[in-house]
Coordinates of C-alpha atoms in Angstrom, one line a residue:
M46 CA -19.3 11.5 1.8
N47 CA -16.7 10.6 4.5
P48 CA -13.7 12.8 3.8
S49 CA -11.3 10.2 5.4
Y50 CA -12.8 7.5 3.2
S51 CA -13.2 9.5 0.0
S52 CA -9.8 11.0 -0.3
A53 CA -9.0 7.9 -2.6
R54 CA -11.0 5.0 -3.7
C55 CA -10.9 2.2 -1.4
E56 CA -8.0 -0.1 -2.3
G57 CA -8.8 -3.7 -2.4
Q58 CA -6.7 -6.3 -0.8
S59 CA -5.7 -9.5 -2.4
H60 CA -3.6 -12.5 -1.3
A61 CA -0.1 -12.4 -2.8
D62 CA -0.5 -16.1 -4.2
N63 CA -3.4 -14.9 -6.3
L64 CA -1.0 -12.1 -8.1
M65 CA -0.4 -14.7 -11.0
D66 CA -3.9 -15.6 -11.4
D67 CA -4.7 -12.1 -11.8
W68 CA -2.2 -11.5 -14.5
L69 CA -3.3 -14.9 -16.2
F70 CA -6.9 -13.7 -16.1
L71 CA -5.9 -10.4 -17.6
S72 CA -4.0 -12.2 -20.4
S73 CA -6.7 -14.6 -21.3
E74 CA -9.4 -11.7 -21.7
S75 CA -7.3 -9.0 -23.4
A76 CA -5.1 -11.0 -25.7
G77 CA -6.0 -12.5 -29.0
P78 CA -7.9 -11.1 -32.0
Q79 CA -11.4 -9.8 -31.9
V80 CA -13.7 -12.0 -34.1
L81 CA -17.1 -10.4 -33.5
E82 CA -18.2 -7.9 -36.0
V83 CA -19.6 -5.2 -33.6
S84 CA -18.7 -1.6 -33.0
R85 CA -14.9 -1.3 -32.7
D86 CA -15.3 1.6 -30.2
D87 CA -17.7 -0.3 -27.9
Q88 CA -15.3 -3.3 -27.9
E89 CA -12.3 -1.1 -27.1
A90 CA -14.1 0.7 -24.2
E91 CA -15.1 -2.6 -22.8
E92 CA -11.4 -3.9 -23.1
R93 CA -10.2 -0.7 -21.4
S94 CA -12.6 -1.2 -18.6
R95 CA -11.7 -4.8 -18.1
L96 CA -8.0 -4.0 -18.3
R97 CA -8.3 -1.2 -15.8
S98 CA -10.3 -3.7 -13.4
K99 CA -7.5 -6.2 -13.7
L100 CA -4.7 -3.7 -13.2
V101 CA -6.5 -2.6 -10.0
S102 CA -6.7 -6.2 -8.9
A103 CA -3.1 -6.9 -9.6
W104 CA -1.9 -3.7 -7.9
N105 CA -4.0 -4.4 -4.9
S106 CA -2.3 -7.8 -4.7
V107 CA 1.1 -6.3 -4.7
R108 CA 0.2 -3.6 -2.1
Y109 CA -1.9 -5.5 0.3
G110 CA -1.5 -9.3 -0.5
W111 CA 1.3 -9.7 2.1
S112 CA -0.8 -8.6 5.0
L113 CA -3.5 -11.3 4.9
K114 CA -1.3 -13.9 6.5
Q115 CA 0.5 -11.7 8.9
K116 CA -0.2 -13.1 12.4
S117 CA -2.1 -10.8 14.9
R118 CA -0.6 -10.9 18.3
F119 CA -3.2 -11.8 21.0
S120 CA -2.5 -11.5 24.7
K121 CA -3.3 -14.4 26.9
S122 CA -3.7 -12.4 29.9
S123 CA -6.6 -10.5 28.6
P124 CA -10.0 -11.8 27.4
V125 CA -11.0 -11.5 23.6
I126 CA -14.6 -10.1 23.3
M127 CA -16.5 -11.1 20.2
L128 CA -20.1 -10.4 19.5
G129 CA -21.2 -10.6 23.3
K130 CA -19.1 -13.6 24.2
S131 CA -15.8 -13.6 26.2
Y132 CA -12.9 -16.0 25.5
E133 CA -9.9 -16.6 27.8
L134 CA -7.1 -17.3 25.5
K135 CA -4.8 -18.7 28.3
D136 CA -7.2 -21.7 28.2
Q137 CA -6.7 -24.2 25.4
G138 CA -10.4 -25.1 25.3
E139 CA -11.4 -21.5 25.4
R140 CA -8.9 -20.8 22.5
E141 CA -10.4 -23.4 20.3
R142 CA -13.9 -22.3 21.0
F143 CA -12.9 -18.9 19.9
R144 CA -11.3 -20.2 16.7
R145 CA -14.3 -22.2 15.8
T146 CA -16.6 -19.2 16.5
F147 CA -14.5 -17.0 14.4
V148 CA -14.2 -19.3 11.5
S149 CA -18.0 -19.6 11.5
L150 CA -18.6 -15.9 10.8
L151 CA -19.4 -15.3 7.1
W152 CA -16.7 -13.6 5.3
L153 CA -17.8 -11.6 2.1
T154 CA -15.0 -10.2 0.1
Y155 CA -14.2 -8.5 -3.2
R156 CA -14.8 -11.0 -6.1
R157 CA -13.9 -11.0 -9.6
G158 CA -15.2 -12.6 -12.7
F159 CA -18.9 -12.3 -12.0
P160 CA -21.6 -11.3 -14.5
P161 CA -21.6 -7.7 -15.4
L162 CA -23.2 -5.3 -12.8
P163 CA -26.3 -3.3 -13.8
S164 CA -25.7 -0.8 -16.5
C165 CA -22.1 -1.3 -16.8
S166 CA -19.4 -3.9 -17.8
L167 CA -17.8 -4.2 -14.4
T168 CA -17.2 -7.8 -13.5
T169 CA -15.5 -7.0 -10.1
D170 CA -16.0 -4.7 -7.2
S171 CA -12.4 -4.6 -6.3
G172 CA -11.4 -0.9 -5.4
W173 CA -14.9 0.4 -4.6
G174 CA -17.3 -2.2 -3.1
C175 CA -15.8 -2.7 0.3
V176 CA -18.7 -0.9 2.3
L177 CA -21.1 -3.1 0.5
R178 CA -19.2 -6.1 1.5
T179 CA -19.0 -5.2 5.0
G180 CA -22.6 -4.4 5.0
Q181 CA -23.1 -8.0 3.7
M182 CA -21.1 -9.4 6.7
L183 CA -23.2 -7.7 9.1
L184 CA -26.4 -8.8 7.5
A185 CA -25.1 -12.3 7.3
Q186 CA -24.4 -12.3 11.1
G187 CA -27.9 -11.2 11.6
L188 CA -29.4 -14.0 9.5
L189 CA -27.2 -16.6 11.2
L190 CA -28.6 -15.5 14.5
H191 CA -32.1 -15.5 13.1
L192 CA -31.9 -18.8 11.4
M193 CA -29.4 -20.9 13.4
P194 CA -29.8 -22.2 17.0
P195 CA -27.8 -20.4 19.7
G196 CA -24.1 -21.2 19.7
W197 CA -24.0 -22.7 16.2
T198 CA -20.6 -23.2 14.7
W199 CA -19.7 -24.5 11.2
S200 CA -19.2 -28.1 11.6
V201 CA -16.1 -28.0 9.2
S202 CA -14.5 -25.3 11.3
H203 CA -13.4 -28.0 13.7
H204 CA -10.9 -29.1 11.1
V205 CA -10.0 -25.9 9.3
V206 CA -9.0 -23.7 12.1
M207 CA -5.4 -22.9 12.4
D208 CA -3.3 -21.5 15.1
D209 CA -2.7 -18.0 13.8
M210 CA -2.4 -16.2 17.0
E211 CA 0.8 -15.3 18.6
L212 CA 0.7 -17.0 22.0
E213 CA 3.3 -18.6 24.1
I214 CA 1.1 -21.7 24.4
R215 CA 0.1 -23.4 21.1
P216 CA -2.6 -26.0 21.0
A217 CA -1.7 -29.6 19.7
D218 CA -2.0 -30.0 16.0
S219 CA -4.7 -32.4 15.3
G220 CA -3.2 -33.2 11.9
Q221 CA -6.5 -32.8 10.2
S222 CA -7.1 -30.8 7.1
F223 CA -10.0 -29.9 5.2
K224 CA -10.7 -30.6 1.4
E225 CA -14.0 -31.1 0.1
G226 CA -14.2 -33.8 -2.5
P227 CA -15.3 -37.4 -3.4
N228 CA -12.5 -38.9 -1.1
K229 CA -14.6 -37.5 1.9
R230 CA -17.7 -39.2 1.0
G231 CA -16.7 -42.7 2.0
R232 CA -15.9 -41.7 5.6
K233 CA -18.3 -43.0 8.3
L234 CA -20.5 -40.4 9.5
S235 CA -20.9 -39.7 13.3
L236 CA -24.1 -38.8 15.0
G237 CA -23.0 -35.3 15.3
S238 CA -22.4 -35.1 11.6
L239 CA -25.9 -36.4 10.9
L240 CA -27.4 -34.0 13.2
D241 CA -25.5 -31.2 11.7
R242 CA -26.9 -31.9 8.2
P243 CA -30.0 -29.6 8.4
M244 CA -28.1 -26.7 9.9
E245 CA -25.4 -27.1 7.2
A246 CA -28.1 -26.9 4.5
T247 CA -29.4 -23.7 6.1
H248 CA -25.8 -22.4 6.3
R249 CA -25.3 -23.2 2.7
R250 CA -28.5 -21.4 1.7
V251 CA -27.5 -18.3 3.7
V252 CA -24.2 -18.2 1.7
S253 CA -26.1 -18.6 -1.5
W254 CA -28.2 -15.4 -0.7
F255 CA -25.0 -13.4 -0.9
A256 CA -23.7 -15.0 -4.2
D257 CA -22.3 -12.8 -6.8
Q258 CA -25.1 -13.2 -9.4
P259 CA -28.1 -11.1 -10.2
T260 CA -30.7 -13.5 -8.8
A261 CA -29.0 -13.5 -5.3
P262 CA -31.3 -11.4 -2.9
F263 CA -28.3 -9.9 -1.0
G264 CA -25.6 -10.2 -3.7
I265 CA -23.5 -7.4 -5.1
H266 CA -25.8 -7.2 -8.2
Q267 CA -29.0 -6.6 -6.0
L268 CA -27.2 -4.1 -3.7
V269 CA -26.0 -2.0 -6.6
E270 CA -29.4 -2.0 -8.3
L271 CA -31.1 -0.9 -5.0
G272 CA -28.5 1.8 -4.5
R273 CA -29.5 3.6 -7.9
S274 CA -32.5 5.1 -5.8
S275 CA -30.0 6.8 -3.6
G276 CA -28.1 8.2 -6.7
K277 CA -25.4 5.5 -6.5
K278 CA -24.1 3.2 -9.3
A279 CA -21.4 0.5 -9.7
G280 CA -18.0 2.0 -9.2
D281 CA -19.2 4.7 -6.7
W282 CA -18.3 5.2 -3.1
Y283 CA -21.1 3.9 -0.7
G284 CA -21.0 5.3 2.8
P285 CA -22.0 3.3 5.9
S286 CA -25.3 5.1 6.2
I287 CA -26.2 4.4 2.4
A288 CA -25.3 0.8 2.9
A289 CA -27.7 0.6 5.9
H290 CA -30.7 1.8 3.7
I291 CA -29.7 -0.5 0.8
L292 CA -29.7 -3.5 3.3
Q293 CA -33.2 -2.3 4.7
K294 CA -34.5 -2.4 1.0
A295 CA -32.9 -5.6 0.1
V296 CA -34.5 -7.6 3.2
A297 CA -37.9 -5.9 2.5
A298 CA -37.7 -7.1 -1.2
S299 CA -36.9 -10.6 -0.3
A300 CA -39.4 -13.4 -0.2
D301 CA -37.1 -15.6 1.7
L302 CA -37.5 -13.9 5.1
P303 CA -41.2 -13.1 5.8
N304 CA -40.6 -12.9 9.5
L305 CA -37.7 -10.4 9.5
V306 CA -37.6 -6.7 9.0
V307 CA -34.7 -4.1 9.0
Y308 CA -35.1 -0.7 10.9
V309 CA -32.6 2.1 10.2
A310 CA -32.3 4.8 12.8
Q311 CA -33.0 8.3 11.7
D312 CA -30.8 11.3 12.9
C313 CA -29.2 9.0 15.7
T314 CA -32.5 8.1 17.1
I315 CA -34.4 4.9 17.4
Y316 CA -38.1 5.6 17.5
L317 CA -39.9 2.9 19.5
E318 CA -43.2 3.4 17.8
D319 CA -41.6 3.0 14.3
V320 CA -39.9 -0.2 15.4
K321 CA -43.3 -1.4 16.7
R322 CA -45.1 -0.6 13.6
L323 CA -42.8 -2.6 11.6
C324 CA -42.5 -5.7 13.8
E325 CA -46.2 -5.9 15.2
R326 CA -48.6 -8.4 13.6
P327 CA -52.2 -9.3 14.5
L328 CA -52.7 -11.8 17.3
P329 CA -52.0 -14.7 17.7
Q330 CA -48.9 -14.1 15.6
S331 CA -45.9 -12.9 17.4
W332 CA -43.6 -9.9 16.6
K333 CA -41.3 -10.0 13.6
S334 CA -37.6 -10.4 14.3
V335 CA -35.8 -7.1 13.6
I336 CA -32.3 -6.0 12.7
I337 CA -31.7 -2.5 13.9
L338 CA -28.9 -0.4 11.9
V339 CA -27.8 2.9 13.5
P340 CA -25.5 5.0 11.3
V341 CA -23.5 7.5 13.4
R342 CA -20.5 9.7 13.0
L343 CA -18.3 9.7 16.2
G344 CA -16.1 12.8 15.5
G345 CA -14.9 15.0 12.8
Q346 CA -11.8 13.8 10.7
D347 CA -10.8 11.4 13.6
L348 CA -12.6 9.2 16.1
N349 CA -13.4 11.2 19.2
P350 CA -11.5 9.2 22.0
A351 CA -14.5 9.8 24.5
Y352 CA -16.6 7.2 22.5
I353 CA -13.9 4.4 22.6
T354 CA -15.3 3.0 25.8
C355 CA -18.9 3.0 24.4
V356 CA -17.9 1.3 21.3
K357 CA -16.2 -1.6 23.3
K358 CA -19.2 -1.8 25.6
L359 CA -21.7 -2.3 22.7
L360 CA -19.5 -5.1 21.3
T361 CA -19.8 -7.0 24.7
L362 CA -23.7 -7.2 24.1
Q363 CA -25.0 -10.4 22.8
C364 CA -27.8 -8.4 20.7
C365 CA -24.9 -6.6 18.8
I366 CA -24.1 -8.1 15.4
G367 CA -21.1 -5.9 14.6
I368 CA -20.1 -2.6 13.0
I369 CA -19.8 -1.4 9.6
G370 CA -16.8 0.7 10.1
G371 CA -13.1 0.8 9.2
K372 CA -10.0 2.9 9.1
P373 CA -9.1 5.6 6.5
K374 CA -9.5 4.3 2.9
H375 CA -10.5 0.9 4.3
S376 CA -13.9 -0.5 5.2
L377 CA -13.9 -3.3 7.9
F378 CA -16.4 -5.3 9.6
F379 CA -15.7 -5.0 13.5
V380 CA -16.9 -7.9 15.5
G381 CA -14.9 -7.6 18.8
F382 CA -11.9 -6.4 20.7
Q383 CA -9.1 -7.2 23.0
D384 CA -7.9 -4.4 25.3
D385 CA -7.5 -1.3 23.0
H386 CA -7.6 -3.3 19.7
L387 CA -10.6 -4.0 17.5
L388 CA -11.1 -7.5 16.0
Y389 CA -12.3 -7.4 12.4
L390 CA -12.9 -9.2 9.1
D391 CA -11.4 -7.5 6.1
P392 CA -13.2 -7.6 2.7
H393 CA -10.3 -6.4 0.5
Y394 CA -8.9 -9.9 -0.5
C395 CA -10.2 -10.3 -4.0
Q396 CA -11.2 -13.8 -4.8
S397 CA -12.8 -15.5 -7.7
T398 CA -16.4 -15.9 -8.0
V399 CA -18.0 -19.2 -6.6
D400 CA -20.7 -20.8 -8.9
I401 CA -23.3 -21.5 -6.1
T402 CA -25.5 -23.4 -8.7
K403 CA -23.2 -26.2 -8.4
E404 CA -24.2 -29.0 -5.8
N405 CA -22.0 -28.8 -2.8
F406 CA -20.3 -25.7 -4.0
P407 CA -17.1 -24.9 -1.9
L408 CA -17.6 -22.9 1.4
E409 CA -14.1 -22.2 2.2
S410 CA -13.7 -18.8 0.6
F411 CA -16.7 -17.6 2.5
H412 CA -14.9 -18.1 5.9
C413 CA -11.8 -16.6 7.2
K414 CA -9.3 -18.4 9.3
Y415 CA -7.1 -15.4 10.3
P416 CA -8.3 -13.2 13.2
R417 CA -7.0 -9.6 12.8
K418 CA -6.7 -6.7 15.0
M419 CA -6.1 -2.9 14.8
A420 CA -5.8 -0.3 17.3
V421 CA -9.2 1.4 18.3
S422 CA -7.9 4.8 17.9
R423 CA -7.3 4.3 14.2
M424 CA -11.1 3.6 13.7
D425 CA -12.8 5.9 11.2
P426 CA -15.6 8.0 12.8
S427 CA -18.2 6.9 10.2
C428 CA -19.8 3.8 11.0
T429 CA -23.1 1.9 11.3
I430 CA -23.8 -0.3 14.3
G431 CA -26.0 -3.3 14.0
F432 CA -28.4 -5.1 16.6
Y433 CA -30.7 -8.1 16.4
A434 CA -33.9 -8.9 18.4
R435 CA -35.8 -12.0 17.8
G436 CA -39.1 -11.0 19.4
Q437 CA -40.7 -8.2 21.5
K438 CA -39.2 -9.3 24.8
D439 CA -35.8 -9.4 23.1
F440 CA -36.3 -5.9 21.8
E441 CA -37.3 -4.7 25.1
S442 CA -34.1 -6.2 26.6
L443 CA -32.1 -4.6 23.8
C444 CA -33.5 -1.2 24.5
T445 CA -32.4 -1.6 28.3
V446 CA -28.9 -3.1 27.7
V447 CA -28.0 -0.7 24.8
N448 CA -29.3 2.4 26.9
E449 CA -26.9 1.4 29.8
A450 CA -24.0 1.0 27.4
L451 CA -24.7 4.3 25.7
F452 CA -24.4 6.2 28.9
T453 CA -21.3 4.7 30.2
S454 CA -19.5 8.1 30.0
A455 CA -21.1 11.0 31.7
E456 CA -18.9 13.5 29.7
T457 CA -20.2 12.9 26.3
Y458 CA -23.4 13.0 24.5
P459 CA -24.7 9.5 23.6
M460 CA -23.9 8.0 20.0
F461 CA -27.6 7.7 19.7
I462 CA -30.9 7.6 21.7
F463 CA -34.2 5.7 22.0
A464 CA -37.3 8.0 21.8
E465 CA -41.0 7.3 22.2
G466 CA -43.3 8.1 19.3
H467 CA -42.7 8.3 15.7
S468 CA -40.1 10.2 13.7
Q469 CA -41.2 13.5 12.3
D470 CA -41.6 12.3 8.8
E471 CA -41.5 8.6 8.3
E472 CA -41.4 8.9 4.6
Q473 CA -38.5 11.3 4.6
S474 CA -35.5 10.5 2.3
N475 CA -32.6 8.5 3.4
T476 CA -30.5 11.6 4.0
P477 CA -31.6 14.6 6.1
I478 CA -33.3 17.4 4.2
N479 CA -32.0 20.3 6.4
N480 CA -28.9 21.0 8.1
I481 CA -30.0 21.2 11.8
T482 CA -30.4 18.1 13.9
Y483 CA -31.2 17.8 17.5
I484 CA -29.5 15.6 19.9
Q485 CA -31.2 15.0 23.3
R486 CA -29.6 13.6 26.4
N487 CA -31.9 13.4 29.4
N488 CA -33.7 16.7 29.2
E489 CA -31.1 18.6 27.3
R490 CA -31.2 19.7 23.8
R491 CA -28.6 21.2 21.6
R492 CA -28.4 22.2 18.0
V493 CA -25.8 20.7 15.7
N494 CA -25.2 22.4 12.5
T495 CA -24.3 19.5 9.9
S496 CA -24.0 21.7 6.8
N497 CA -20.2 21.2 6.7
S498 CA -20.5 17.4 7.0
M499 CA -19.6 15.6 3.8
D500 CA -21.4 12.3 4.9
E501 CA -24.9 11.3 5.8
F502 CA -24.4 11.6 9.5
V503 CA -24.9 13.6 12.5
L504 CA -21.7 15.0 14.1
L505 CA -21.4 14.1 17.8

């Protein structure tokens, strides 16, 4: 377990405006007489659990609610890099393109009021589920690349974007606002709107896969259930490495994605033959698409500054789908950077569960309008880096560009490596079974004793 994360349970973040909702929700559930003739002890235990959850949610609202609408300052003299694309914010058109692309990212946050999680009475993941949520966001980005055309943006993002960046030049306000409802249906549809319909149906389907209900293939219920094989249960801390293996199992178990696989690197090594075995199919079928997840630890208690350049270099690659990382006590989903600040999505905003079984269920809460930044030096060293390759040629290109990025600094060992052949034991458990790991660079080998590491990572 990562000591900088586990010193306290990850506190959730909730919008200040929802504080009253939290307390009203608490009152409606805990007040009033008990009418069911069941075990009083069981009832009291369940009520205490619910009360505890609501108090945590309310406390998170007080402690973190103010930060959601804080404006991050963006320089117009430096480009913003986000998931392989560069945006010059001094240009109004580029600024709008950045906003639309950012708003189109899927934002998966804490939720409350969903059906109880497996083997417990928890109906919220506030306070403990942030790594699972950042893992969901990384997987969601991979699925959007897999299913959507290049350059897709959410059509509604053209109307919901707001100027939440501190810049000297502010774009003209279009005066438009977004609100789904019957009053929109009478509007004349443009040709672009008609062409967007199939993509929006796919977008809505992807969102539904992450719903907070037991049947959703990548929802919190399924991820918690899959985590049980790793000794985890609802309410436990999930590290970035455990989250990577849970995502791998979830995609493998899903019938919705027959042409996609997830590969998780072992001991900071991507074994090319293992990837080939996962992706290859008999001719004339093409390779399966692959999401590659690489758990690493870039230092001891703090991030080793020597890896900052490499982290930023990886985020400039179009094959990179983000980083499950964070800062101490906070898991965040990193998607880009400007200068020495990382751009991220924060899962700590606790929202009410959305019923995705309703036709045209609202999508606003699955997209974030507020780009946020933090100093890269504050990044926690434990993280999982994600990549996506659509086919064999894309994977070969990925190997080339990622290798170049990994060796940007001659003074450090690479974060991870590519190796020919198979791993020593393809069926080994998700965590190393011994305390000695070898890291190879060029033709060198050095032994790293990881017995003192509290997480499932190799120290670099």
